Coordinates of C-alpha atoms and ligand atoms in Angstrom, one line a residue:
M1 CA 120.9 71.7 71.8
A2 CA 119.5 72.4 68.1
T3 CA 118.7 76.0 66.9
E4 CA 114.4 76.3 67.3
V5 CA 113.7 78.4 65.0
A6 CA 115.2 80.3 61.7
V7 CA 118.5 82.7 62.2
E8 CA 116.9 85.9 61.7
T9 CA 118.8 89.5 60.9
Q10 CA 117.4 92.1 63.8
S11 CA 117.0 95.5 63.5
N12 CA 117.2 98.9 65.5
Y13 CA 113.9 100.4 66.1
I14 CA 113.7 103.9 65.9
G15 CA 110.3 106.0 65.9
G16 CA 108.2 103.5 65.5
R17 CA 110.5 101.8 62.5
W18 CA 112.5 98.5 62.5
V19 CA 115.9 100.0 60.6
P20 CA 119.2 98.3 60.1
A21 CA 121.9 100.3 60.7
A22 CA 123.5 102.8 58.5
S23 CA 126.1 100.4 58.5
G24 CA 125.0 98.0 57.2
Q25 CA 126.6 95.7 59.0
T26 CA 125.7 93.8 62.0
F27 CA 127.2 91.0 65.2
E28 CA 126.5 87.4 66.0
N29 CA 124.2 86.6 69.1
R30 CA 125.3 82.9 70.3
N31 CA 123.9 80.6 72.6
P32 CA 126.8 80.5 75.3
A33 CA 125.7 76.8 76.3
D34 CA 126.5 76.1 72.8
R35 CA 128.1 78.0 70.4
D36 CA 126.8 76.1 67.6
D37 CA 123.1 78.0 67.9
L38 CA 123.4 81.3 66.4
V39 CA 120.4 83.3 68.5
G40 CA 120.0 85.5 65.6
L41 CA 122.5 88.8 63.7
F42 CA 121.8 91.9 65.3
P43 CA 122.3 95.7 64.2
K44 CA 126.2 97.1 64.4
S45 CA 125.4 100.7 65.1
G46 CA 127.3 103.9 65.5
K47 CA 126.4 107.7 66.0
A48 CA 124.5 108.5 63.7
D49 CA 122.1 105.6 64.5
V50 CA 121.9 106.5 67.9
D51 CA 121.3 110.5 66.8
A52 CA 118.6 109.3 64.4
A53 CA 117.1 107.6 68.3
V54 CA 117.7 110.5 70.1
A55 CA 116.2 112.6 67.4
A56 CA 113.0 110.3 67.5
A57 CA 112.7 110.2 71.4
K58 CA 113.1 113.8 71.5
K59 CA 110.3 114.3 69.1
A60 CA 107.9 111.6 70.4
F61 CA 108.2 113.5 73.9
P62 CA 105.4 116.5 73.7
G63 CA 102.8 113.8 73.5
W64 CA 103.7 111.5 75.3
K65 CA 104.7 114.3 78.3
N66 CA 101.1 115.5 77.6
T67 CA 99.4 112.3 77.2
P68 CA 98.0 112.1 80.9
A69 CA 99.2 109.7 83.3
P70 CA 96.9 106.8 83.5
R71 CA 96.3 107.0 79.6
R72 CA 99.9 106.0 80.0
A73 CA 98.8 103.5 82.4
E74 CA 97.1 101.6 80.0
V75 CA 99.8 100.9 77.6
L76 CA 101.7 99.4 80.3
Y77 CA 99.3 97.4 81.7
A78 CA 99.1 95.4 78.1
A79 CA 102.6 95.2 77.8
G80 CA 102.2 93.4 81.3
E81 CA 99.7 91.2 79.9
I82 CA 102.0 91.0 76.5
L83 CA 104.6 89.8 79.0
K84 CA 102.3 86.8 80.7
R85 CA 101.1 85.7 77.5
D86 CA 104.5 85.7 76.2
K87 CA 105.7 84.4 79.3
E88 CA 107.0 81.1 78.3
K89 CA 108.3 82.2 74.8
L90 CA 110.7 85.0 76.0
A91 CA 112.5 82.7 79.0
R92 CA 113.5 79.9 76.2
L93 CA 114.5 83.2 74.6
M94 CA 116.5 84.3 77.0
T95 CA 118.3 80.7 78.1
R96 CA 119.2 80.4 74.8
E97 CA 120.7 84.3 74.6
M98 CA 122.0 84.2 78.0
G99 CA 122.6 81.0 79.0
K100 CA 120.9 81.0 82.6
V101 CA 118.3 78.4 83.4
L102 CA 114.6 78.1 82.7
A103 CA 113.5 78.7 86.0
E104 CA 115.1 81.9 86.8
T105 CA 114.4 83.4 83.0
R106 CA 111.0 82.6 83.8
G107 CA 111.8 84.4 86.8
D108 CA 113.3 87.5 84.5
V109 CA 109.9 87.7 82.5
Q110 CA 107.4 88.0 85.9
E111 CA 110.0 90.6 87.2
A112 CA 109.3 92.6 83.9
I113 CA 105.4 91.7 84.6
D114 CA 105.8 92.9 87.7
M115 CA 107.3 96.3 86.6
A116 CA 104.7 96.2 84.3
F117 CA 102.1 96.4 86.9
L118 CA 103.4 98.2 89.0
A119 CA 103.8 101.1 86.9
A120 CA 100.9 100.8 85.8
G121 CA 99.2 101.5 89.1
E122 CA 101.0 104.4 89.4
G123 CA 99.4 106.1 86.3
R124 CA 96.7 106.9 88.8
R125 CA 98.9 107.3 92.0
L126 CA 102.0 109.3 90.8
F127 CA 101.9 111.6 94.3
G128 CA 103.2 114.5 94.8
F129 CA 102.1 117.2 97.9
T130 CA 99.9 119.9 98.9
T131 CA 101.1 121.2 102.7
P132 CA 100.3 124.8 103.9
S133 CA 101.5 128.1 103.1
E134 CA 103.2 130.1 105.4
L135 CA 101.4 133.3 104.3
P136 CA 97.5 133.4 104.5
N137 CA 95.5 133.0 101.6
K138 CA 98.5 131.2 99.3
W139 CA 98.8 127.4 98.7
A140 CA 101.6 125.4 98.2
M141 CA 102.0 122.0 96.6
C142 CA 104.2 120.2 94.4
V143 CA 104.3 117.7 91.3
R144 CA 106.6 115.2 89.9
Q145 CA 106.6 116.1 85.9
P146 CA 109.6 114.5 83.3
V147 CA 111.9 115.1 82.6
G148 CA 112.8 114.8 79.1
V149 CA 114.9 111.9 76.8
C150 CA 116.9 108.8 79.1
A151 CA 119.3 106.6 77.6
F152 CA 119.5 103.3 79.1
V153 CA 122.8 101.2 78.7
T154 CA 121.5 98.2 80.5
P155 CA 123.7 94.4 81.6
W156 CA 123.2 90.8 80.1
N157 CA 122.5 88.9 83.2
F158 CA 118.7 90.1 83.5
P159 CA 118.0 90.8 80.0
M160 CA 114.6 92.0 80.5
A161 CA 114.1 92.5 83.9
I162 CA 115.9 96.0 84.5
P163 CA 115.3 97.4 81.3
A164 CA 112.2 96.8 82.5
W165 CA 112.5 98.5 85.7
K166 CA 114.3 101.7 84.3
S167 CA 111.8 101.7 80.8
M168 CA 108.5 100.9 82.6
A169 CA 109.3 103.5 85.8
A170 CA 110.6 106.5 82.7
L171 CA 107.3 105.8 80.6
I172 CA 104.8 106.3 83.6
A173 CA 106.4 109.1 84.8
G174 CA 106.1 111.2 80.6
N175 CA 109.7 110.4 79.3
T176 CA 110.6 109.2 76.5
I177 CA 113.6 106.3 76.2
V178 CA 116.7 104.7 73.9
I179 CA 118.0 102.2 75.0
K180 CA 121.3 100.2 74.3
P181 CA 121.5 96.4 75.5
A182 CA 124.2 94.6 76.6
T183 CA 125.6 93.3 73.0
D184 CA 125.5 89.5 74.6
T185 CA 121.2 89.7 74.8
P186 CA 120.0 92.4 72.5
A187 CA 117.1 89.7 71.5
S188 CA 115.7 90.0 75.2
V189 CA 115.2 93.9 74.4
V190 CA 114.0 93.2 71.1
A191 CA 110.9 91.5 72.4
L192 CA 110.7 93.9 74.7
A193 CA 110.0 96.3 71.9
R194 CA 107.7 94.3 70.2
V195 CA 106.3 93.9 73.3
F196 CA 105.4 97.4 73.9
E197 CA 104.4 98.1 70.0
E198 CA 102.4 95.9 70.4
A199 CA 100.7 96.9 73.6
G200 CA 100.1 100.5 71.5
L201 CA 103.1 103.2 72.8
P202 CA 103.1 105.9 70.4
A203 CA 106.3 105.5 68.3
G204 CA 109.2 106.9 68.9
V205 CA 108.5 106.3 72.8
F206 CA 110.6 103.6 73.2
N207 CA 113.8 103.1 70.8
V208 CA 116.6 100.2 70.9
V209 CA 120.1 100.9 69.5
M210 CA 122.4 98.2 69.2
G211 CA 125.6 97.7 69.1
S212 CA 129.3 98.0 71.6
G213 CA 129.8 100.3 74.2
G214 CA 132.3 102.1 72.5
E215 CA 130.4 102.5 69.1
V216 CA 126.6 103.7 70.5
G217 CA 127.3 103.7 74.5
N218 CA 129.3 106.9 74.6
P219 CA 127.7 108.7 71.9
L220 CA 124.1 108.4 73.7
V221 CA 125.1 109.1 76.9
E222 CA 127.4 111.6 75.7
H223 CA 124.2 113.1 73.6
P224 CA 123.1 116.8 74.4
D225 CA 119.7 116.1 73.8
V226 CA 119.5 112.8 77.0
K227 CA 118.8 114.5 79.9
V228 CA 118.9 111.3 81.9
V229 CA 121.5 108.5 82.0
S230 CA 120.5 105.2 83.7
Y231 CA 123.1 102.3 83.2
T232 CA 123.7 99.1 85.3
G233 CA 126.7 97.1 85.2
S234 CA 130.4 97.3 85.9
T235 CA 131.7 100.4 88.8
E236 CA 134.8 100.9 86.5
V237 CA 132.5 101.6 83.3
G238 CA 130.3 103.4 85.6
R239 CA 133.4 106.0 86.4
Q240 CA 133.7 106.7 83.1
I241 CA 129.9 107.6 82.2
S242 CA 129.9 109.1 85.4
K243 CA 132.6 111.6 83.7
S244 CA 130.7 112.0 79.9
C245 CA 128.1 113.2 81.9
A246 CA 129.6 115.6 83.9
P247 CA 129.9 118.4 81.7
T248 CA 126.3 119.0 80.5
F249 CA 124.9 118.0 83.8
K250 CA 123.2 115.0 82.9
R251 CA 121.2 113.2 86.0
L252 CA 122.8 110.1 86.3
H253 CA 121.6 106.9 87.9
L254 CA 124.0 104.0 88.0
E255 CA 123.4 100.7 89.4
M256 CA 127.3 98.6 89.6
G257 CA 129.4 96.3 91.5
G258 CA 128.7 93.8 94.9
K259 CA 130.8 91.7 96.6
N260 CA 127.3 90.5 99.1
A261 CA 128.3 88.5 102.5
I262 CA 125.7 86.4 103.8
L263 CA 126.8 86.1 107.6
V264 CA 126.6 82.7 109.2
M265 CA 126.0 83.6 113.1
D266 CA 126.4 79.6 115.8
D267 CA 123.1 80.0 116.2
A268 CA 122.0 79.6 112.3
D269 CA 119.9 77.1 111.5
V270 CA 123.1 75.7 108.9
D271 CA 120.9 74.0 106.6
L272 CA 118.7 76.1 105.7
A273 CA 122.0 79.0 105.3
V274 CA 123.6 76.9 103.3
D275 CA 120.0 76.1 101.1
G276 CA 120.3 80.5 100.9
S277 CA 124.1 80.1 100.2
V278 CA 123.5 77.8 96.9
W279 CA 121.1 79.6 95.6
G280 CA 122.8 83.0 96.8
A281 CA 126.1 82.4 95.2
F282 CA 125.4 80.1 91.8
G283 CA 121.9 80.5 90.7
T284 CA 122.2 82.6 87.4
T285 CA 125.8 81.1 87.3
G286 CA 126.8 84.1 90.0
Q287 CA 126.2 86.7 87.3
R288 CA 124.4 88.8 89.8
C289 CA 125.0 91.8 91.5
T290 CA 123.6 90.3 94.5
A291 CA 125.3 87.6 94.4
S292 CA 126.8 85.9 97.5
S293 CA 130.1 86.0 96.4
R294 CA 131.7 85.7 100.2
L295 CA 130.3 83.4 102.7
L296 CA 132.0 84.6 106.6
V297 CA 131.1 81.2 108.9
H298 CA 131.1 81.7 112.2
R299 CA 133.9 79.5 113.9
K300 CA 131.8 77.4 116.1
V301 CA 129.3 76.0 112.9
Y302 CA 132.6 76.6 110.5
D303 CA 133.2 72.9 110.2
A304 CA 129.3 71.8 109.6
F305 CA 128.4 74.5 107.0
L306 CA 131.6 73.9 104.9
E307 CA 130.8 69.7 104.6
K308 CA 127.2 70.6 103.7
L309 CA 127.7 73.4 101.0
V310 CA 130.6 71.2 99.2
G311 CA 128.4 68.3 99.7
R312 CA 125.5 70.3 97.7
V313 CA 127.7 72.5 95.2
K314 CA 128.8 69.1 94.4
A315 CA 125.6 68.0 93.2
L316 CA 124.5 70.5 91.4
R317 CA 123.9 69.4 87.9
V318 CA 125.6 72.1 84.7
G319 CA 124.4 72.1 81.4
N320 CA 122.5 74.0 79.3
G321 CA 119.9 75.7 80.8
L322 CA 117.1 74.7 78.6
D323 CA 117.0 71.5 80.2
E324 CA 115.1 71.5 83.0
K325 CA 116.7 69.1 85.0
V326 CA 120.0 71.4 85.1
D327 CA 120.6 73.4 88.4
M328 CA 123.5 76.0 86.4
G329 CA 124.0 76.8 83.1
P330 CA 127.7 78.3 81.7
C331 CA 129.0 82.0 81.9
V332 CA 128.0 84.3 79.4
S333 CA 130.7 84.6 77.1
E334 CA 133.8 83.0 76.2
K335 CA 135.3 86.4 77.7
Q336 CA 133.8 86.1 81.2
R337 CA 135.3 82.6 81.7
E338 CA 137.9 84.1 81.3
T339 CA 137.7 86.4 83.9
V340 CA 135.9 83.4 86.0
A341 CA 139.6 81.0 85.3
K342 CA 142.0 84.5 85.9
Y343 CA 140.3 84.8 89.5
V344 CA 140.4 80.5 90.4
E345 CA 144.2 81.2 89.4
I346 CA 144.2 85.0 91.8
G347 CA 142.4 82.6 94.4
K348 CA 144.6 79.7 94.9
A349 CA 147.9 82.4 94.8
E350 CA 146.7 83.9 97.6
G351 CA 146.4 80.8 99.8
A352 CA 142.9 80.2 99.8
K353 CA 141.5 76.6 99.7
L354 CA 139.7 75.6 96.7
L355 CA 137.3 73.1 98.0
T356 CA 135.2 71.9 94.6
G357 CA 135.4 73.1 91.7
G358 CA 138.3 75.6 89.7
E359 CA 138.1 74.0 86.6
K360 CA 136.1 74.4 83.1
L361 CA 134.2 72.1 82.1
T362 CA 134.8 70.6 78.9
S363 CA 133.0 67.4 78.5
G364 CA 130.8 66.1 75.8
T365 CA 128.6 68.3 75.3
L366 CA 129.6 71.2 77.8
G367 CA 133.0 72.0 75.8
K368 CA 130.8 73.7 73.4
G369 CA 129.8 76.1 75.2
W370 CA 131.1 78.1 78.3
F371 CA 130.8 75.9 81.2
H372 CA 132.8 76.5 84.7
A373 CA 132.5 74.5 88.2
P374 CA 130.9 75.7 91.1
T375 CA 133.6 76.8 92.9
V376 CA 134.0 77.4 96.5
F377 CA 137.1 78.7 98.5
A378 CA 137.7 78.6 102.1
D379 CA 139.7 79.6 105.5
A380 CA 140.9 82.9 103.2
N381 CA 141.0 86.0 105.0
A382 CA 138.4 88.9 103.9
K383 CA 142.2 90.9 102.6
M384 CA 142.5 88.3 99.4
R385 CA 141.6 89.2 96.4
V386 CA 138.8 86.6 96.2
A387 CA 137.1 87.9 99.1
C388 CA 136.8 91.8 98.0
E389 CA 137.0 91.8 94.0
E390 CA 133.5 91.4 92.0
I391 CA 134.1 88.2 90.4
F392 CA 131.1 88.1 88.5
G393 CA 131.3 83.9 88.6
P394 CA 130.0 80.5 90.2
V395 CA 132.7 81.1 92.7
T396 CA 132.3 82.0 95.9
T397 CA 134.9 82.4 98.9
V398 CA 133.7 81.2 103.0
V399 CA 136.1 83.6 105.3
P400 CA 136.2 82.4 109.1
I401 CA 134.6 84.4 111.8
G402 CA 134.7 84.7 115.7
S403 CA 132.2 87.1 116.4
L404 CA 128.7 88.5 115.6
E405 CA 131.3 92.0 115.3
E406 CA 133.6 90.2 113.7
G407 CA 131.4 89.8 110.9
I408 CA 129.1 92.8 110.5
Q409 CA 133.5 95.0 110.1
V410 CA 134.9 92.3 107.4
A411 CA 131.3 92.5 105.5
N412 CA 131.6 96.0 105.5
S413 CA 135.1 96.2 104.4
V414 CA 135.2 96.2 100.7
A415 CA 134.4 98.9 98.5
Y416 CA 130.9 97.7 97.4
G417 CA 127.3 98.2 99.0
L418 CA 124.9 96.3 97.6
S419 CA 123.2 93.3 99.8
G420 CA 124.1 91.6 102.7
S421 CA 122.2 88.7 105.1
I422 CA 122.5 87.0 108.4
Y423 CA 121.0 83.9 109.5
T424 CA 120.9 83.9 113.5
Q425 CA 118.1 82.5 115.4
D426 CA 118.5 85.7 117.5
V427 CA 116.6 88.9 117.3
N428 CA 119.4 91.4 118.6
K429 CA 122.4 90.0 116.2
A430 CA 119.7 90.2 113.2
F431 CA 118.8 94.0 114.2
K432 CA 122.0 95.3 114.8
A433 CA 123.1 93.5 111.5
M434 CA 120.9 95.0 109.8
N435 CA 121.5 98.6 111.1
E436 CA 124.7 98.2 110.8
F437 CA 125.7 96.9 107.0
E438 CA 126.9 99.0 104.7
T439 CA 124.3 98.3 102.2
G440 CA 121.7 99.0 100.1
I441 CA 119.6 95.2 101.3
F442 CA 119.6 93.3 103.9
Y443 CA 118.1 90.1 104.2
V444 CA 117.9 88.2 107.7
N445 CA 117.3 84.2 107.3
S446 CA 117.7 85.1 103.6
S447 CA 120.1 85.0 101.0
T448 CA 121.7 88.2 99.5
I449 CA 119.6 87.9 96.4
G450 CA 115.3 87.9 95.4
A451 CA 115.1 91.7 95.4
E452 CA 111.0 92.4 94.8
V453 CA 110.2 95.1 92.3
H454 CA 108.2 97.7 94.8
L455 CA 111.0 97.7 97.0
P456 CA 114.3 100.2 96.2
F457 CA 116.7 98.7 94.8
G458 CA 120.1 100.1 94.4
G459 CA 123.4 100.0 96.9
I460 CA 125.6 102.4 98.7
K461 CA 129.9 103.0 98.3
E462 CA 130.9 101.7 95.0
T463 CA 127.5 100.3 94.1
G464 CA 126.2 103.1 93.5
N465 CA 125.4 107.2 93.4
G466 CA 122.4 107.6 95.4
H467 CA 120.0 106.9 93.3
R468 CA 117.6 103.9 93.4
E469 CA 115.3 101.9 91.0
A470 CA 112.2 100.1 90.7
G471 CA 109.9 100.6 93.8
I472 CA 108.5 105.0 93.7
A473 CA 111.7 105.7 95.1
G474 CA 112.7 104.8 91.4
L475 CA 110.3 107.9 90.4
D476 CA 113.3 110.2 91.1
V477 CA 115.5 109.1 88.7
F478 CA 112.8 110.1 85.7
T479 CA 110.8 112.5 87.5
E480 CA 111.5 116.7 88.1
W481 CA 110.0 117.7 90.8
K482 CA 107.9 121.0 90.2
S483 CA 106.9 123.5 93.3
I484 CA 104.2 125.4 92.9
Y485 CA 102.7 128.7 94.7
V486 CA 99.5 130.4 94.0
D487 CA 98.6 133.5 96.0
F488 CA 95.3 134.3 96.0
S489 CA 95.6 137.1 98.8
G490 CA 95.5 139.6 96.0
K491 CA 98.3 141.7 97.3
L492 CA 102.3 141.4 97.4
Q493 CA 103.4 138.9 100.4
K494 CA 106.8 137.9 101.1
A495 CA 108.1 134.5 102.4
Q496 CA 110.0 134.9 105.4
I497 CA 110.0 138.0 105.6
D498 CA 105.8 139.1 106.5
T499 CA 106.1 135.9 108.5
H500 CA 108.3 137.9 111.2
Ligands
LIG601 C1 121.6 92.3 89.5 O1 121.8 91.3 90.2 O2 121.4 92.7 88.3 O3 117.2 90.8 93.5 C2 119.7 92.4 89.5 C3 117.3 89.9 92.8 C4 117.2 90.3 90.9 C5 117.6 91.2 91.2 C6 119.0 90.9 90.6 N1 115.4 89.9 91.7 O4 118.9 88.2 92.8

């Protein structure tokens, strides 16, 4: 694939200005479908750049906080309109830097548009509530207030949607931001910053610092002037960030791994279940926290399901995501493809049956990228590593089950709890699974992916730490509740004491 635009050197965005890293150095961002295609050079930043960005965000905070929320909303509405106008261009850039197919990068930008409009709508709501006081002539109410400077460390699999989930919610609530995008996908966040700039967001409210986790992420999450950290990525890094935030009692929102199960019951519409499984397992090349990486299939439909599944997976067209005929793009990087290859070996060694895939794709132009065949393991038992650990690539593992109870037990046997799904025609089974799956998201007769922005997104167990993003619930991460009592009785009244 030919390079579409001249290679540009991008800058950090600090205090409303585009500035190079203090080090003067840059790092390369290459197309994972074609390593000859250099998407751009991005600033290799460090602590000095982080300090400058946090200082800019701190300085901008009082002005943004005191801007009425309906006025803040106007900027977000404008950002939503610009994203709509530029959707195709942004989607192409994202496919080029990250690899997922155009239909999906269009969806990623759409998720940012949806989030902009959802958050903007909150500008005229941001509801607190009033409630009767237990004392006469006393008023009781509570309001949401912004917390301060927020630090975001964002992943490469949803290069614009996830930064938008976090940013739009934080901004409407009156916070300011420093974001460190994944080094595999900085261009999409640079593009988001340009959208905010054009929309009229005041200088210093949204700042971008690019570079590695060690050199930028660590000083950012440790910075004493940062009040909220929101991180999406691996459970391992989330655990480290948790420790970094503890000494200064920062508010921390974590969105981490998943090993999401689709439970296919004996009464399921098998074709529909296969549709959902292929989409959930191989959409985004399996690189979603919500990916359907486990398929728990009732023995009565097991053979029929596998036959259809394998047929469909073999027919998937793998290639450069800019080609509209392609179904699945590459892994995001060589490192990610190595992880996939390692798990394929683990699966074989543990005795799971490799039904299709299992190899890197290197012939012809595919050899220029980090392609891996869509891979299905079957006849696995629930304890195998390929059935328990997050792979984050185009691999799904099928486990036979004998009953609803066993399916739920196996689904809940992993460390994670993000998304789950059941295919059944029986309303009782659907409700039982809905009630008993240990996940933050659940689907009936639909895949494990496809969350919409106006519902809370997040998981339990080792997926999260009790917070949610998107929806109205997402505002909780970025606001402090303030309870206010107004006594207009003209005398000293004592709660809990005068009343009893
Ligand atoms: C993720 O996998 O990191 O529900 C986010 C979905 C998308 C978001 C996924 N809307 O799959």
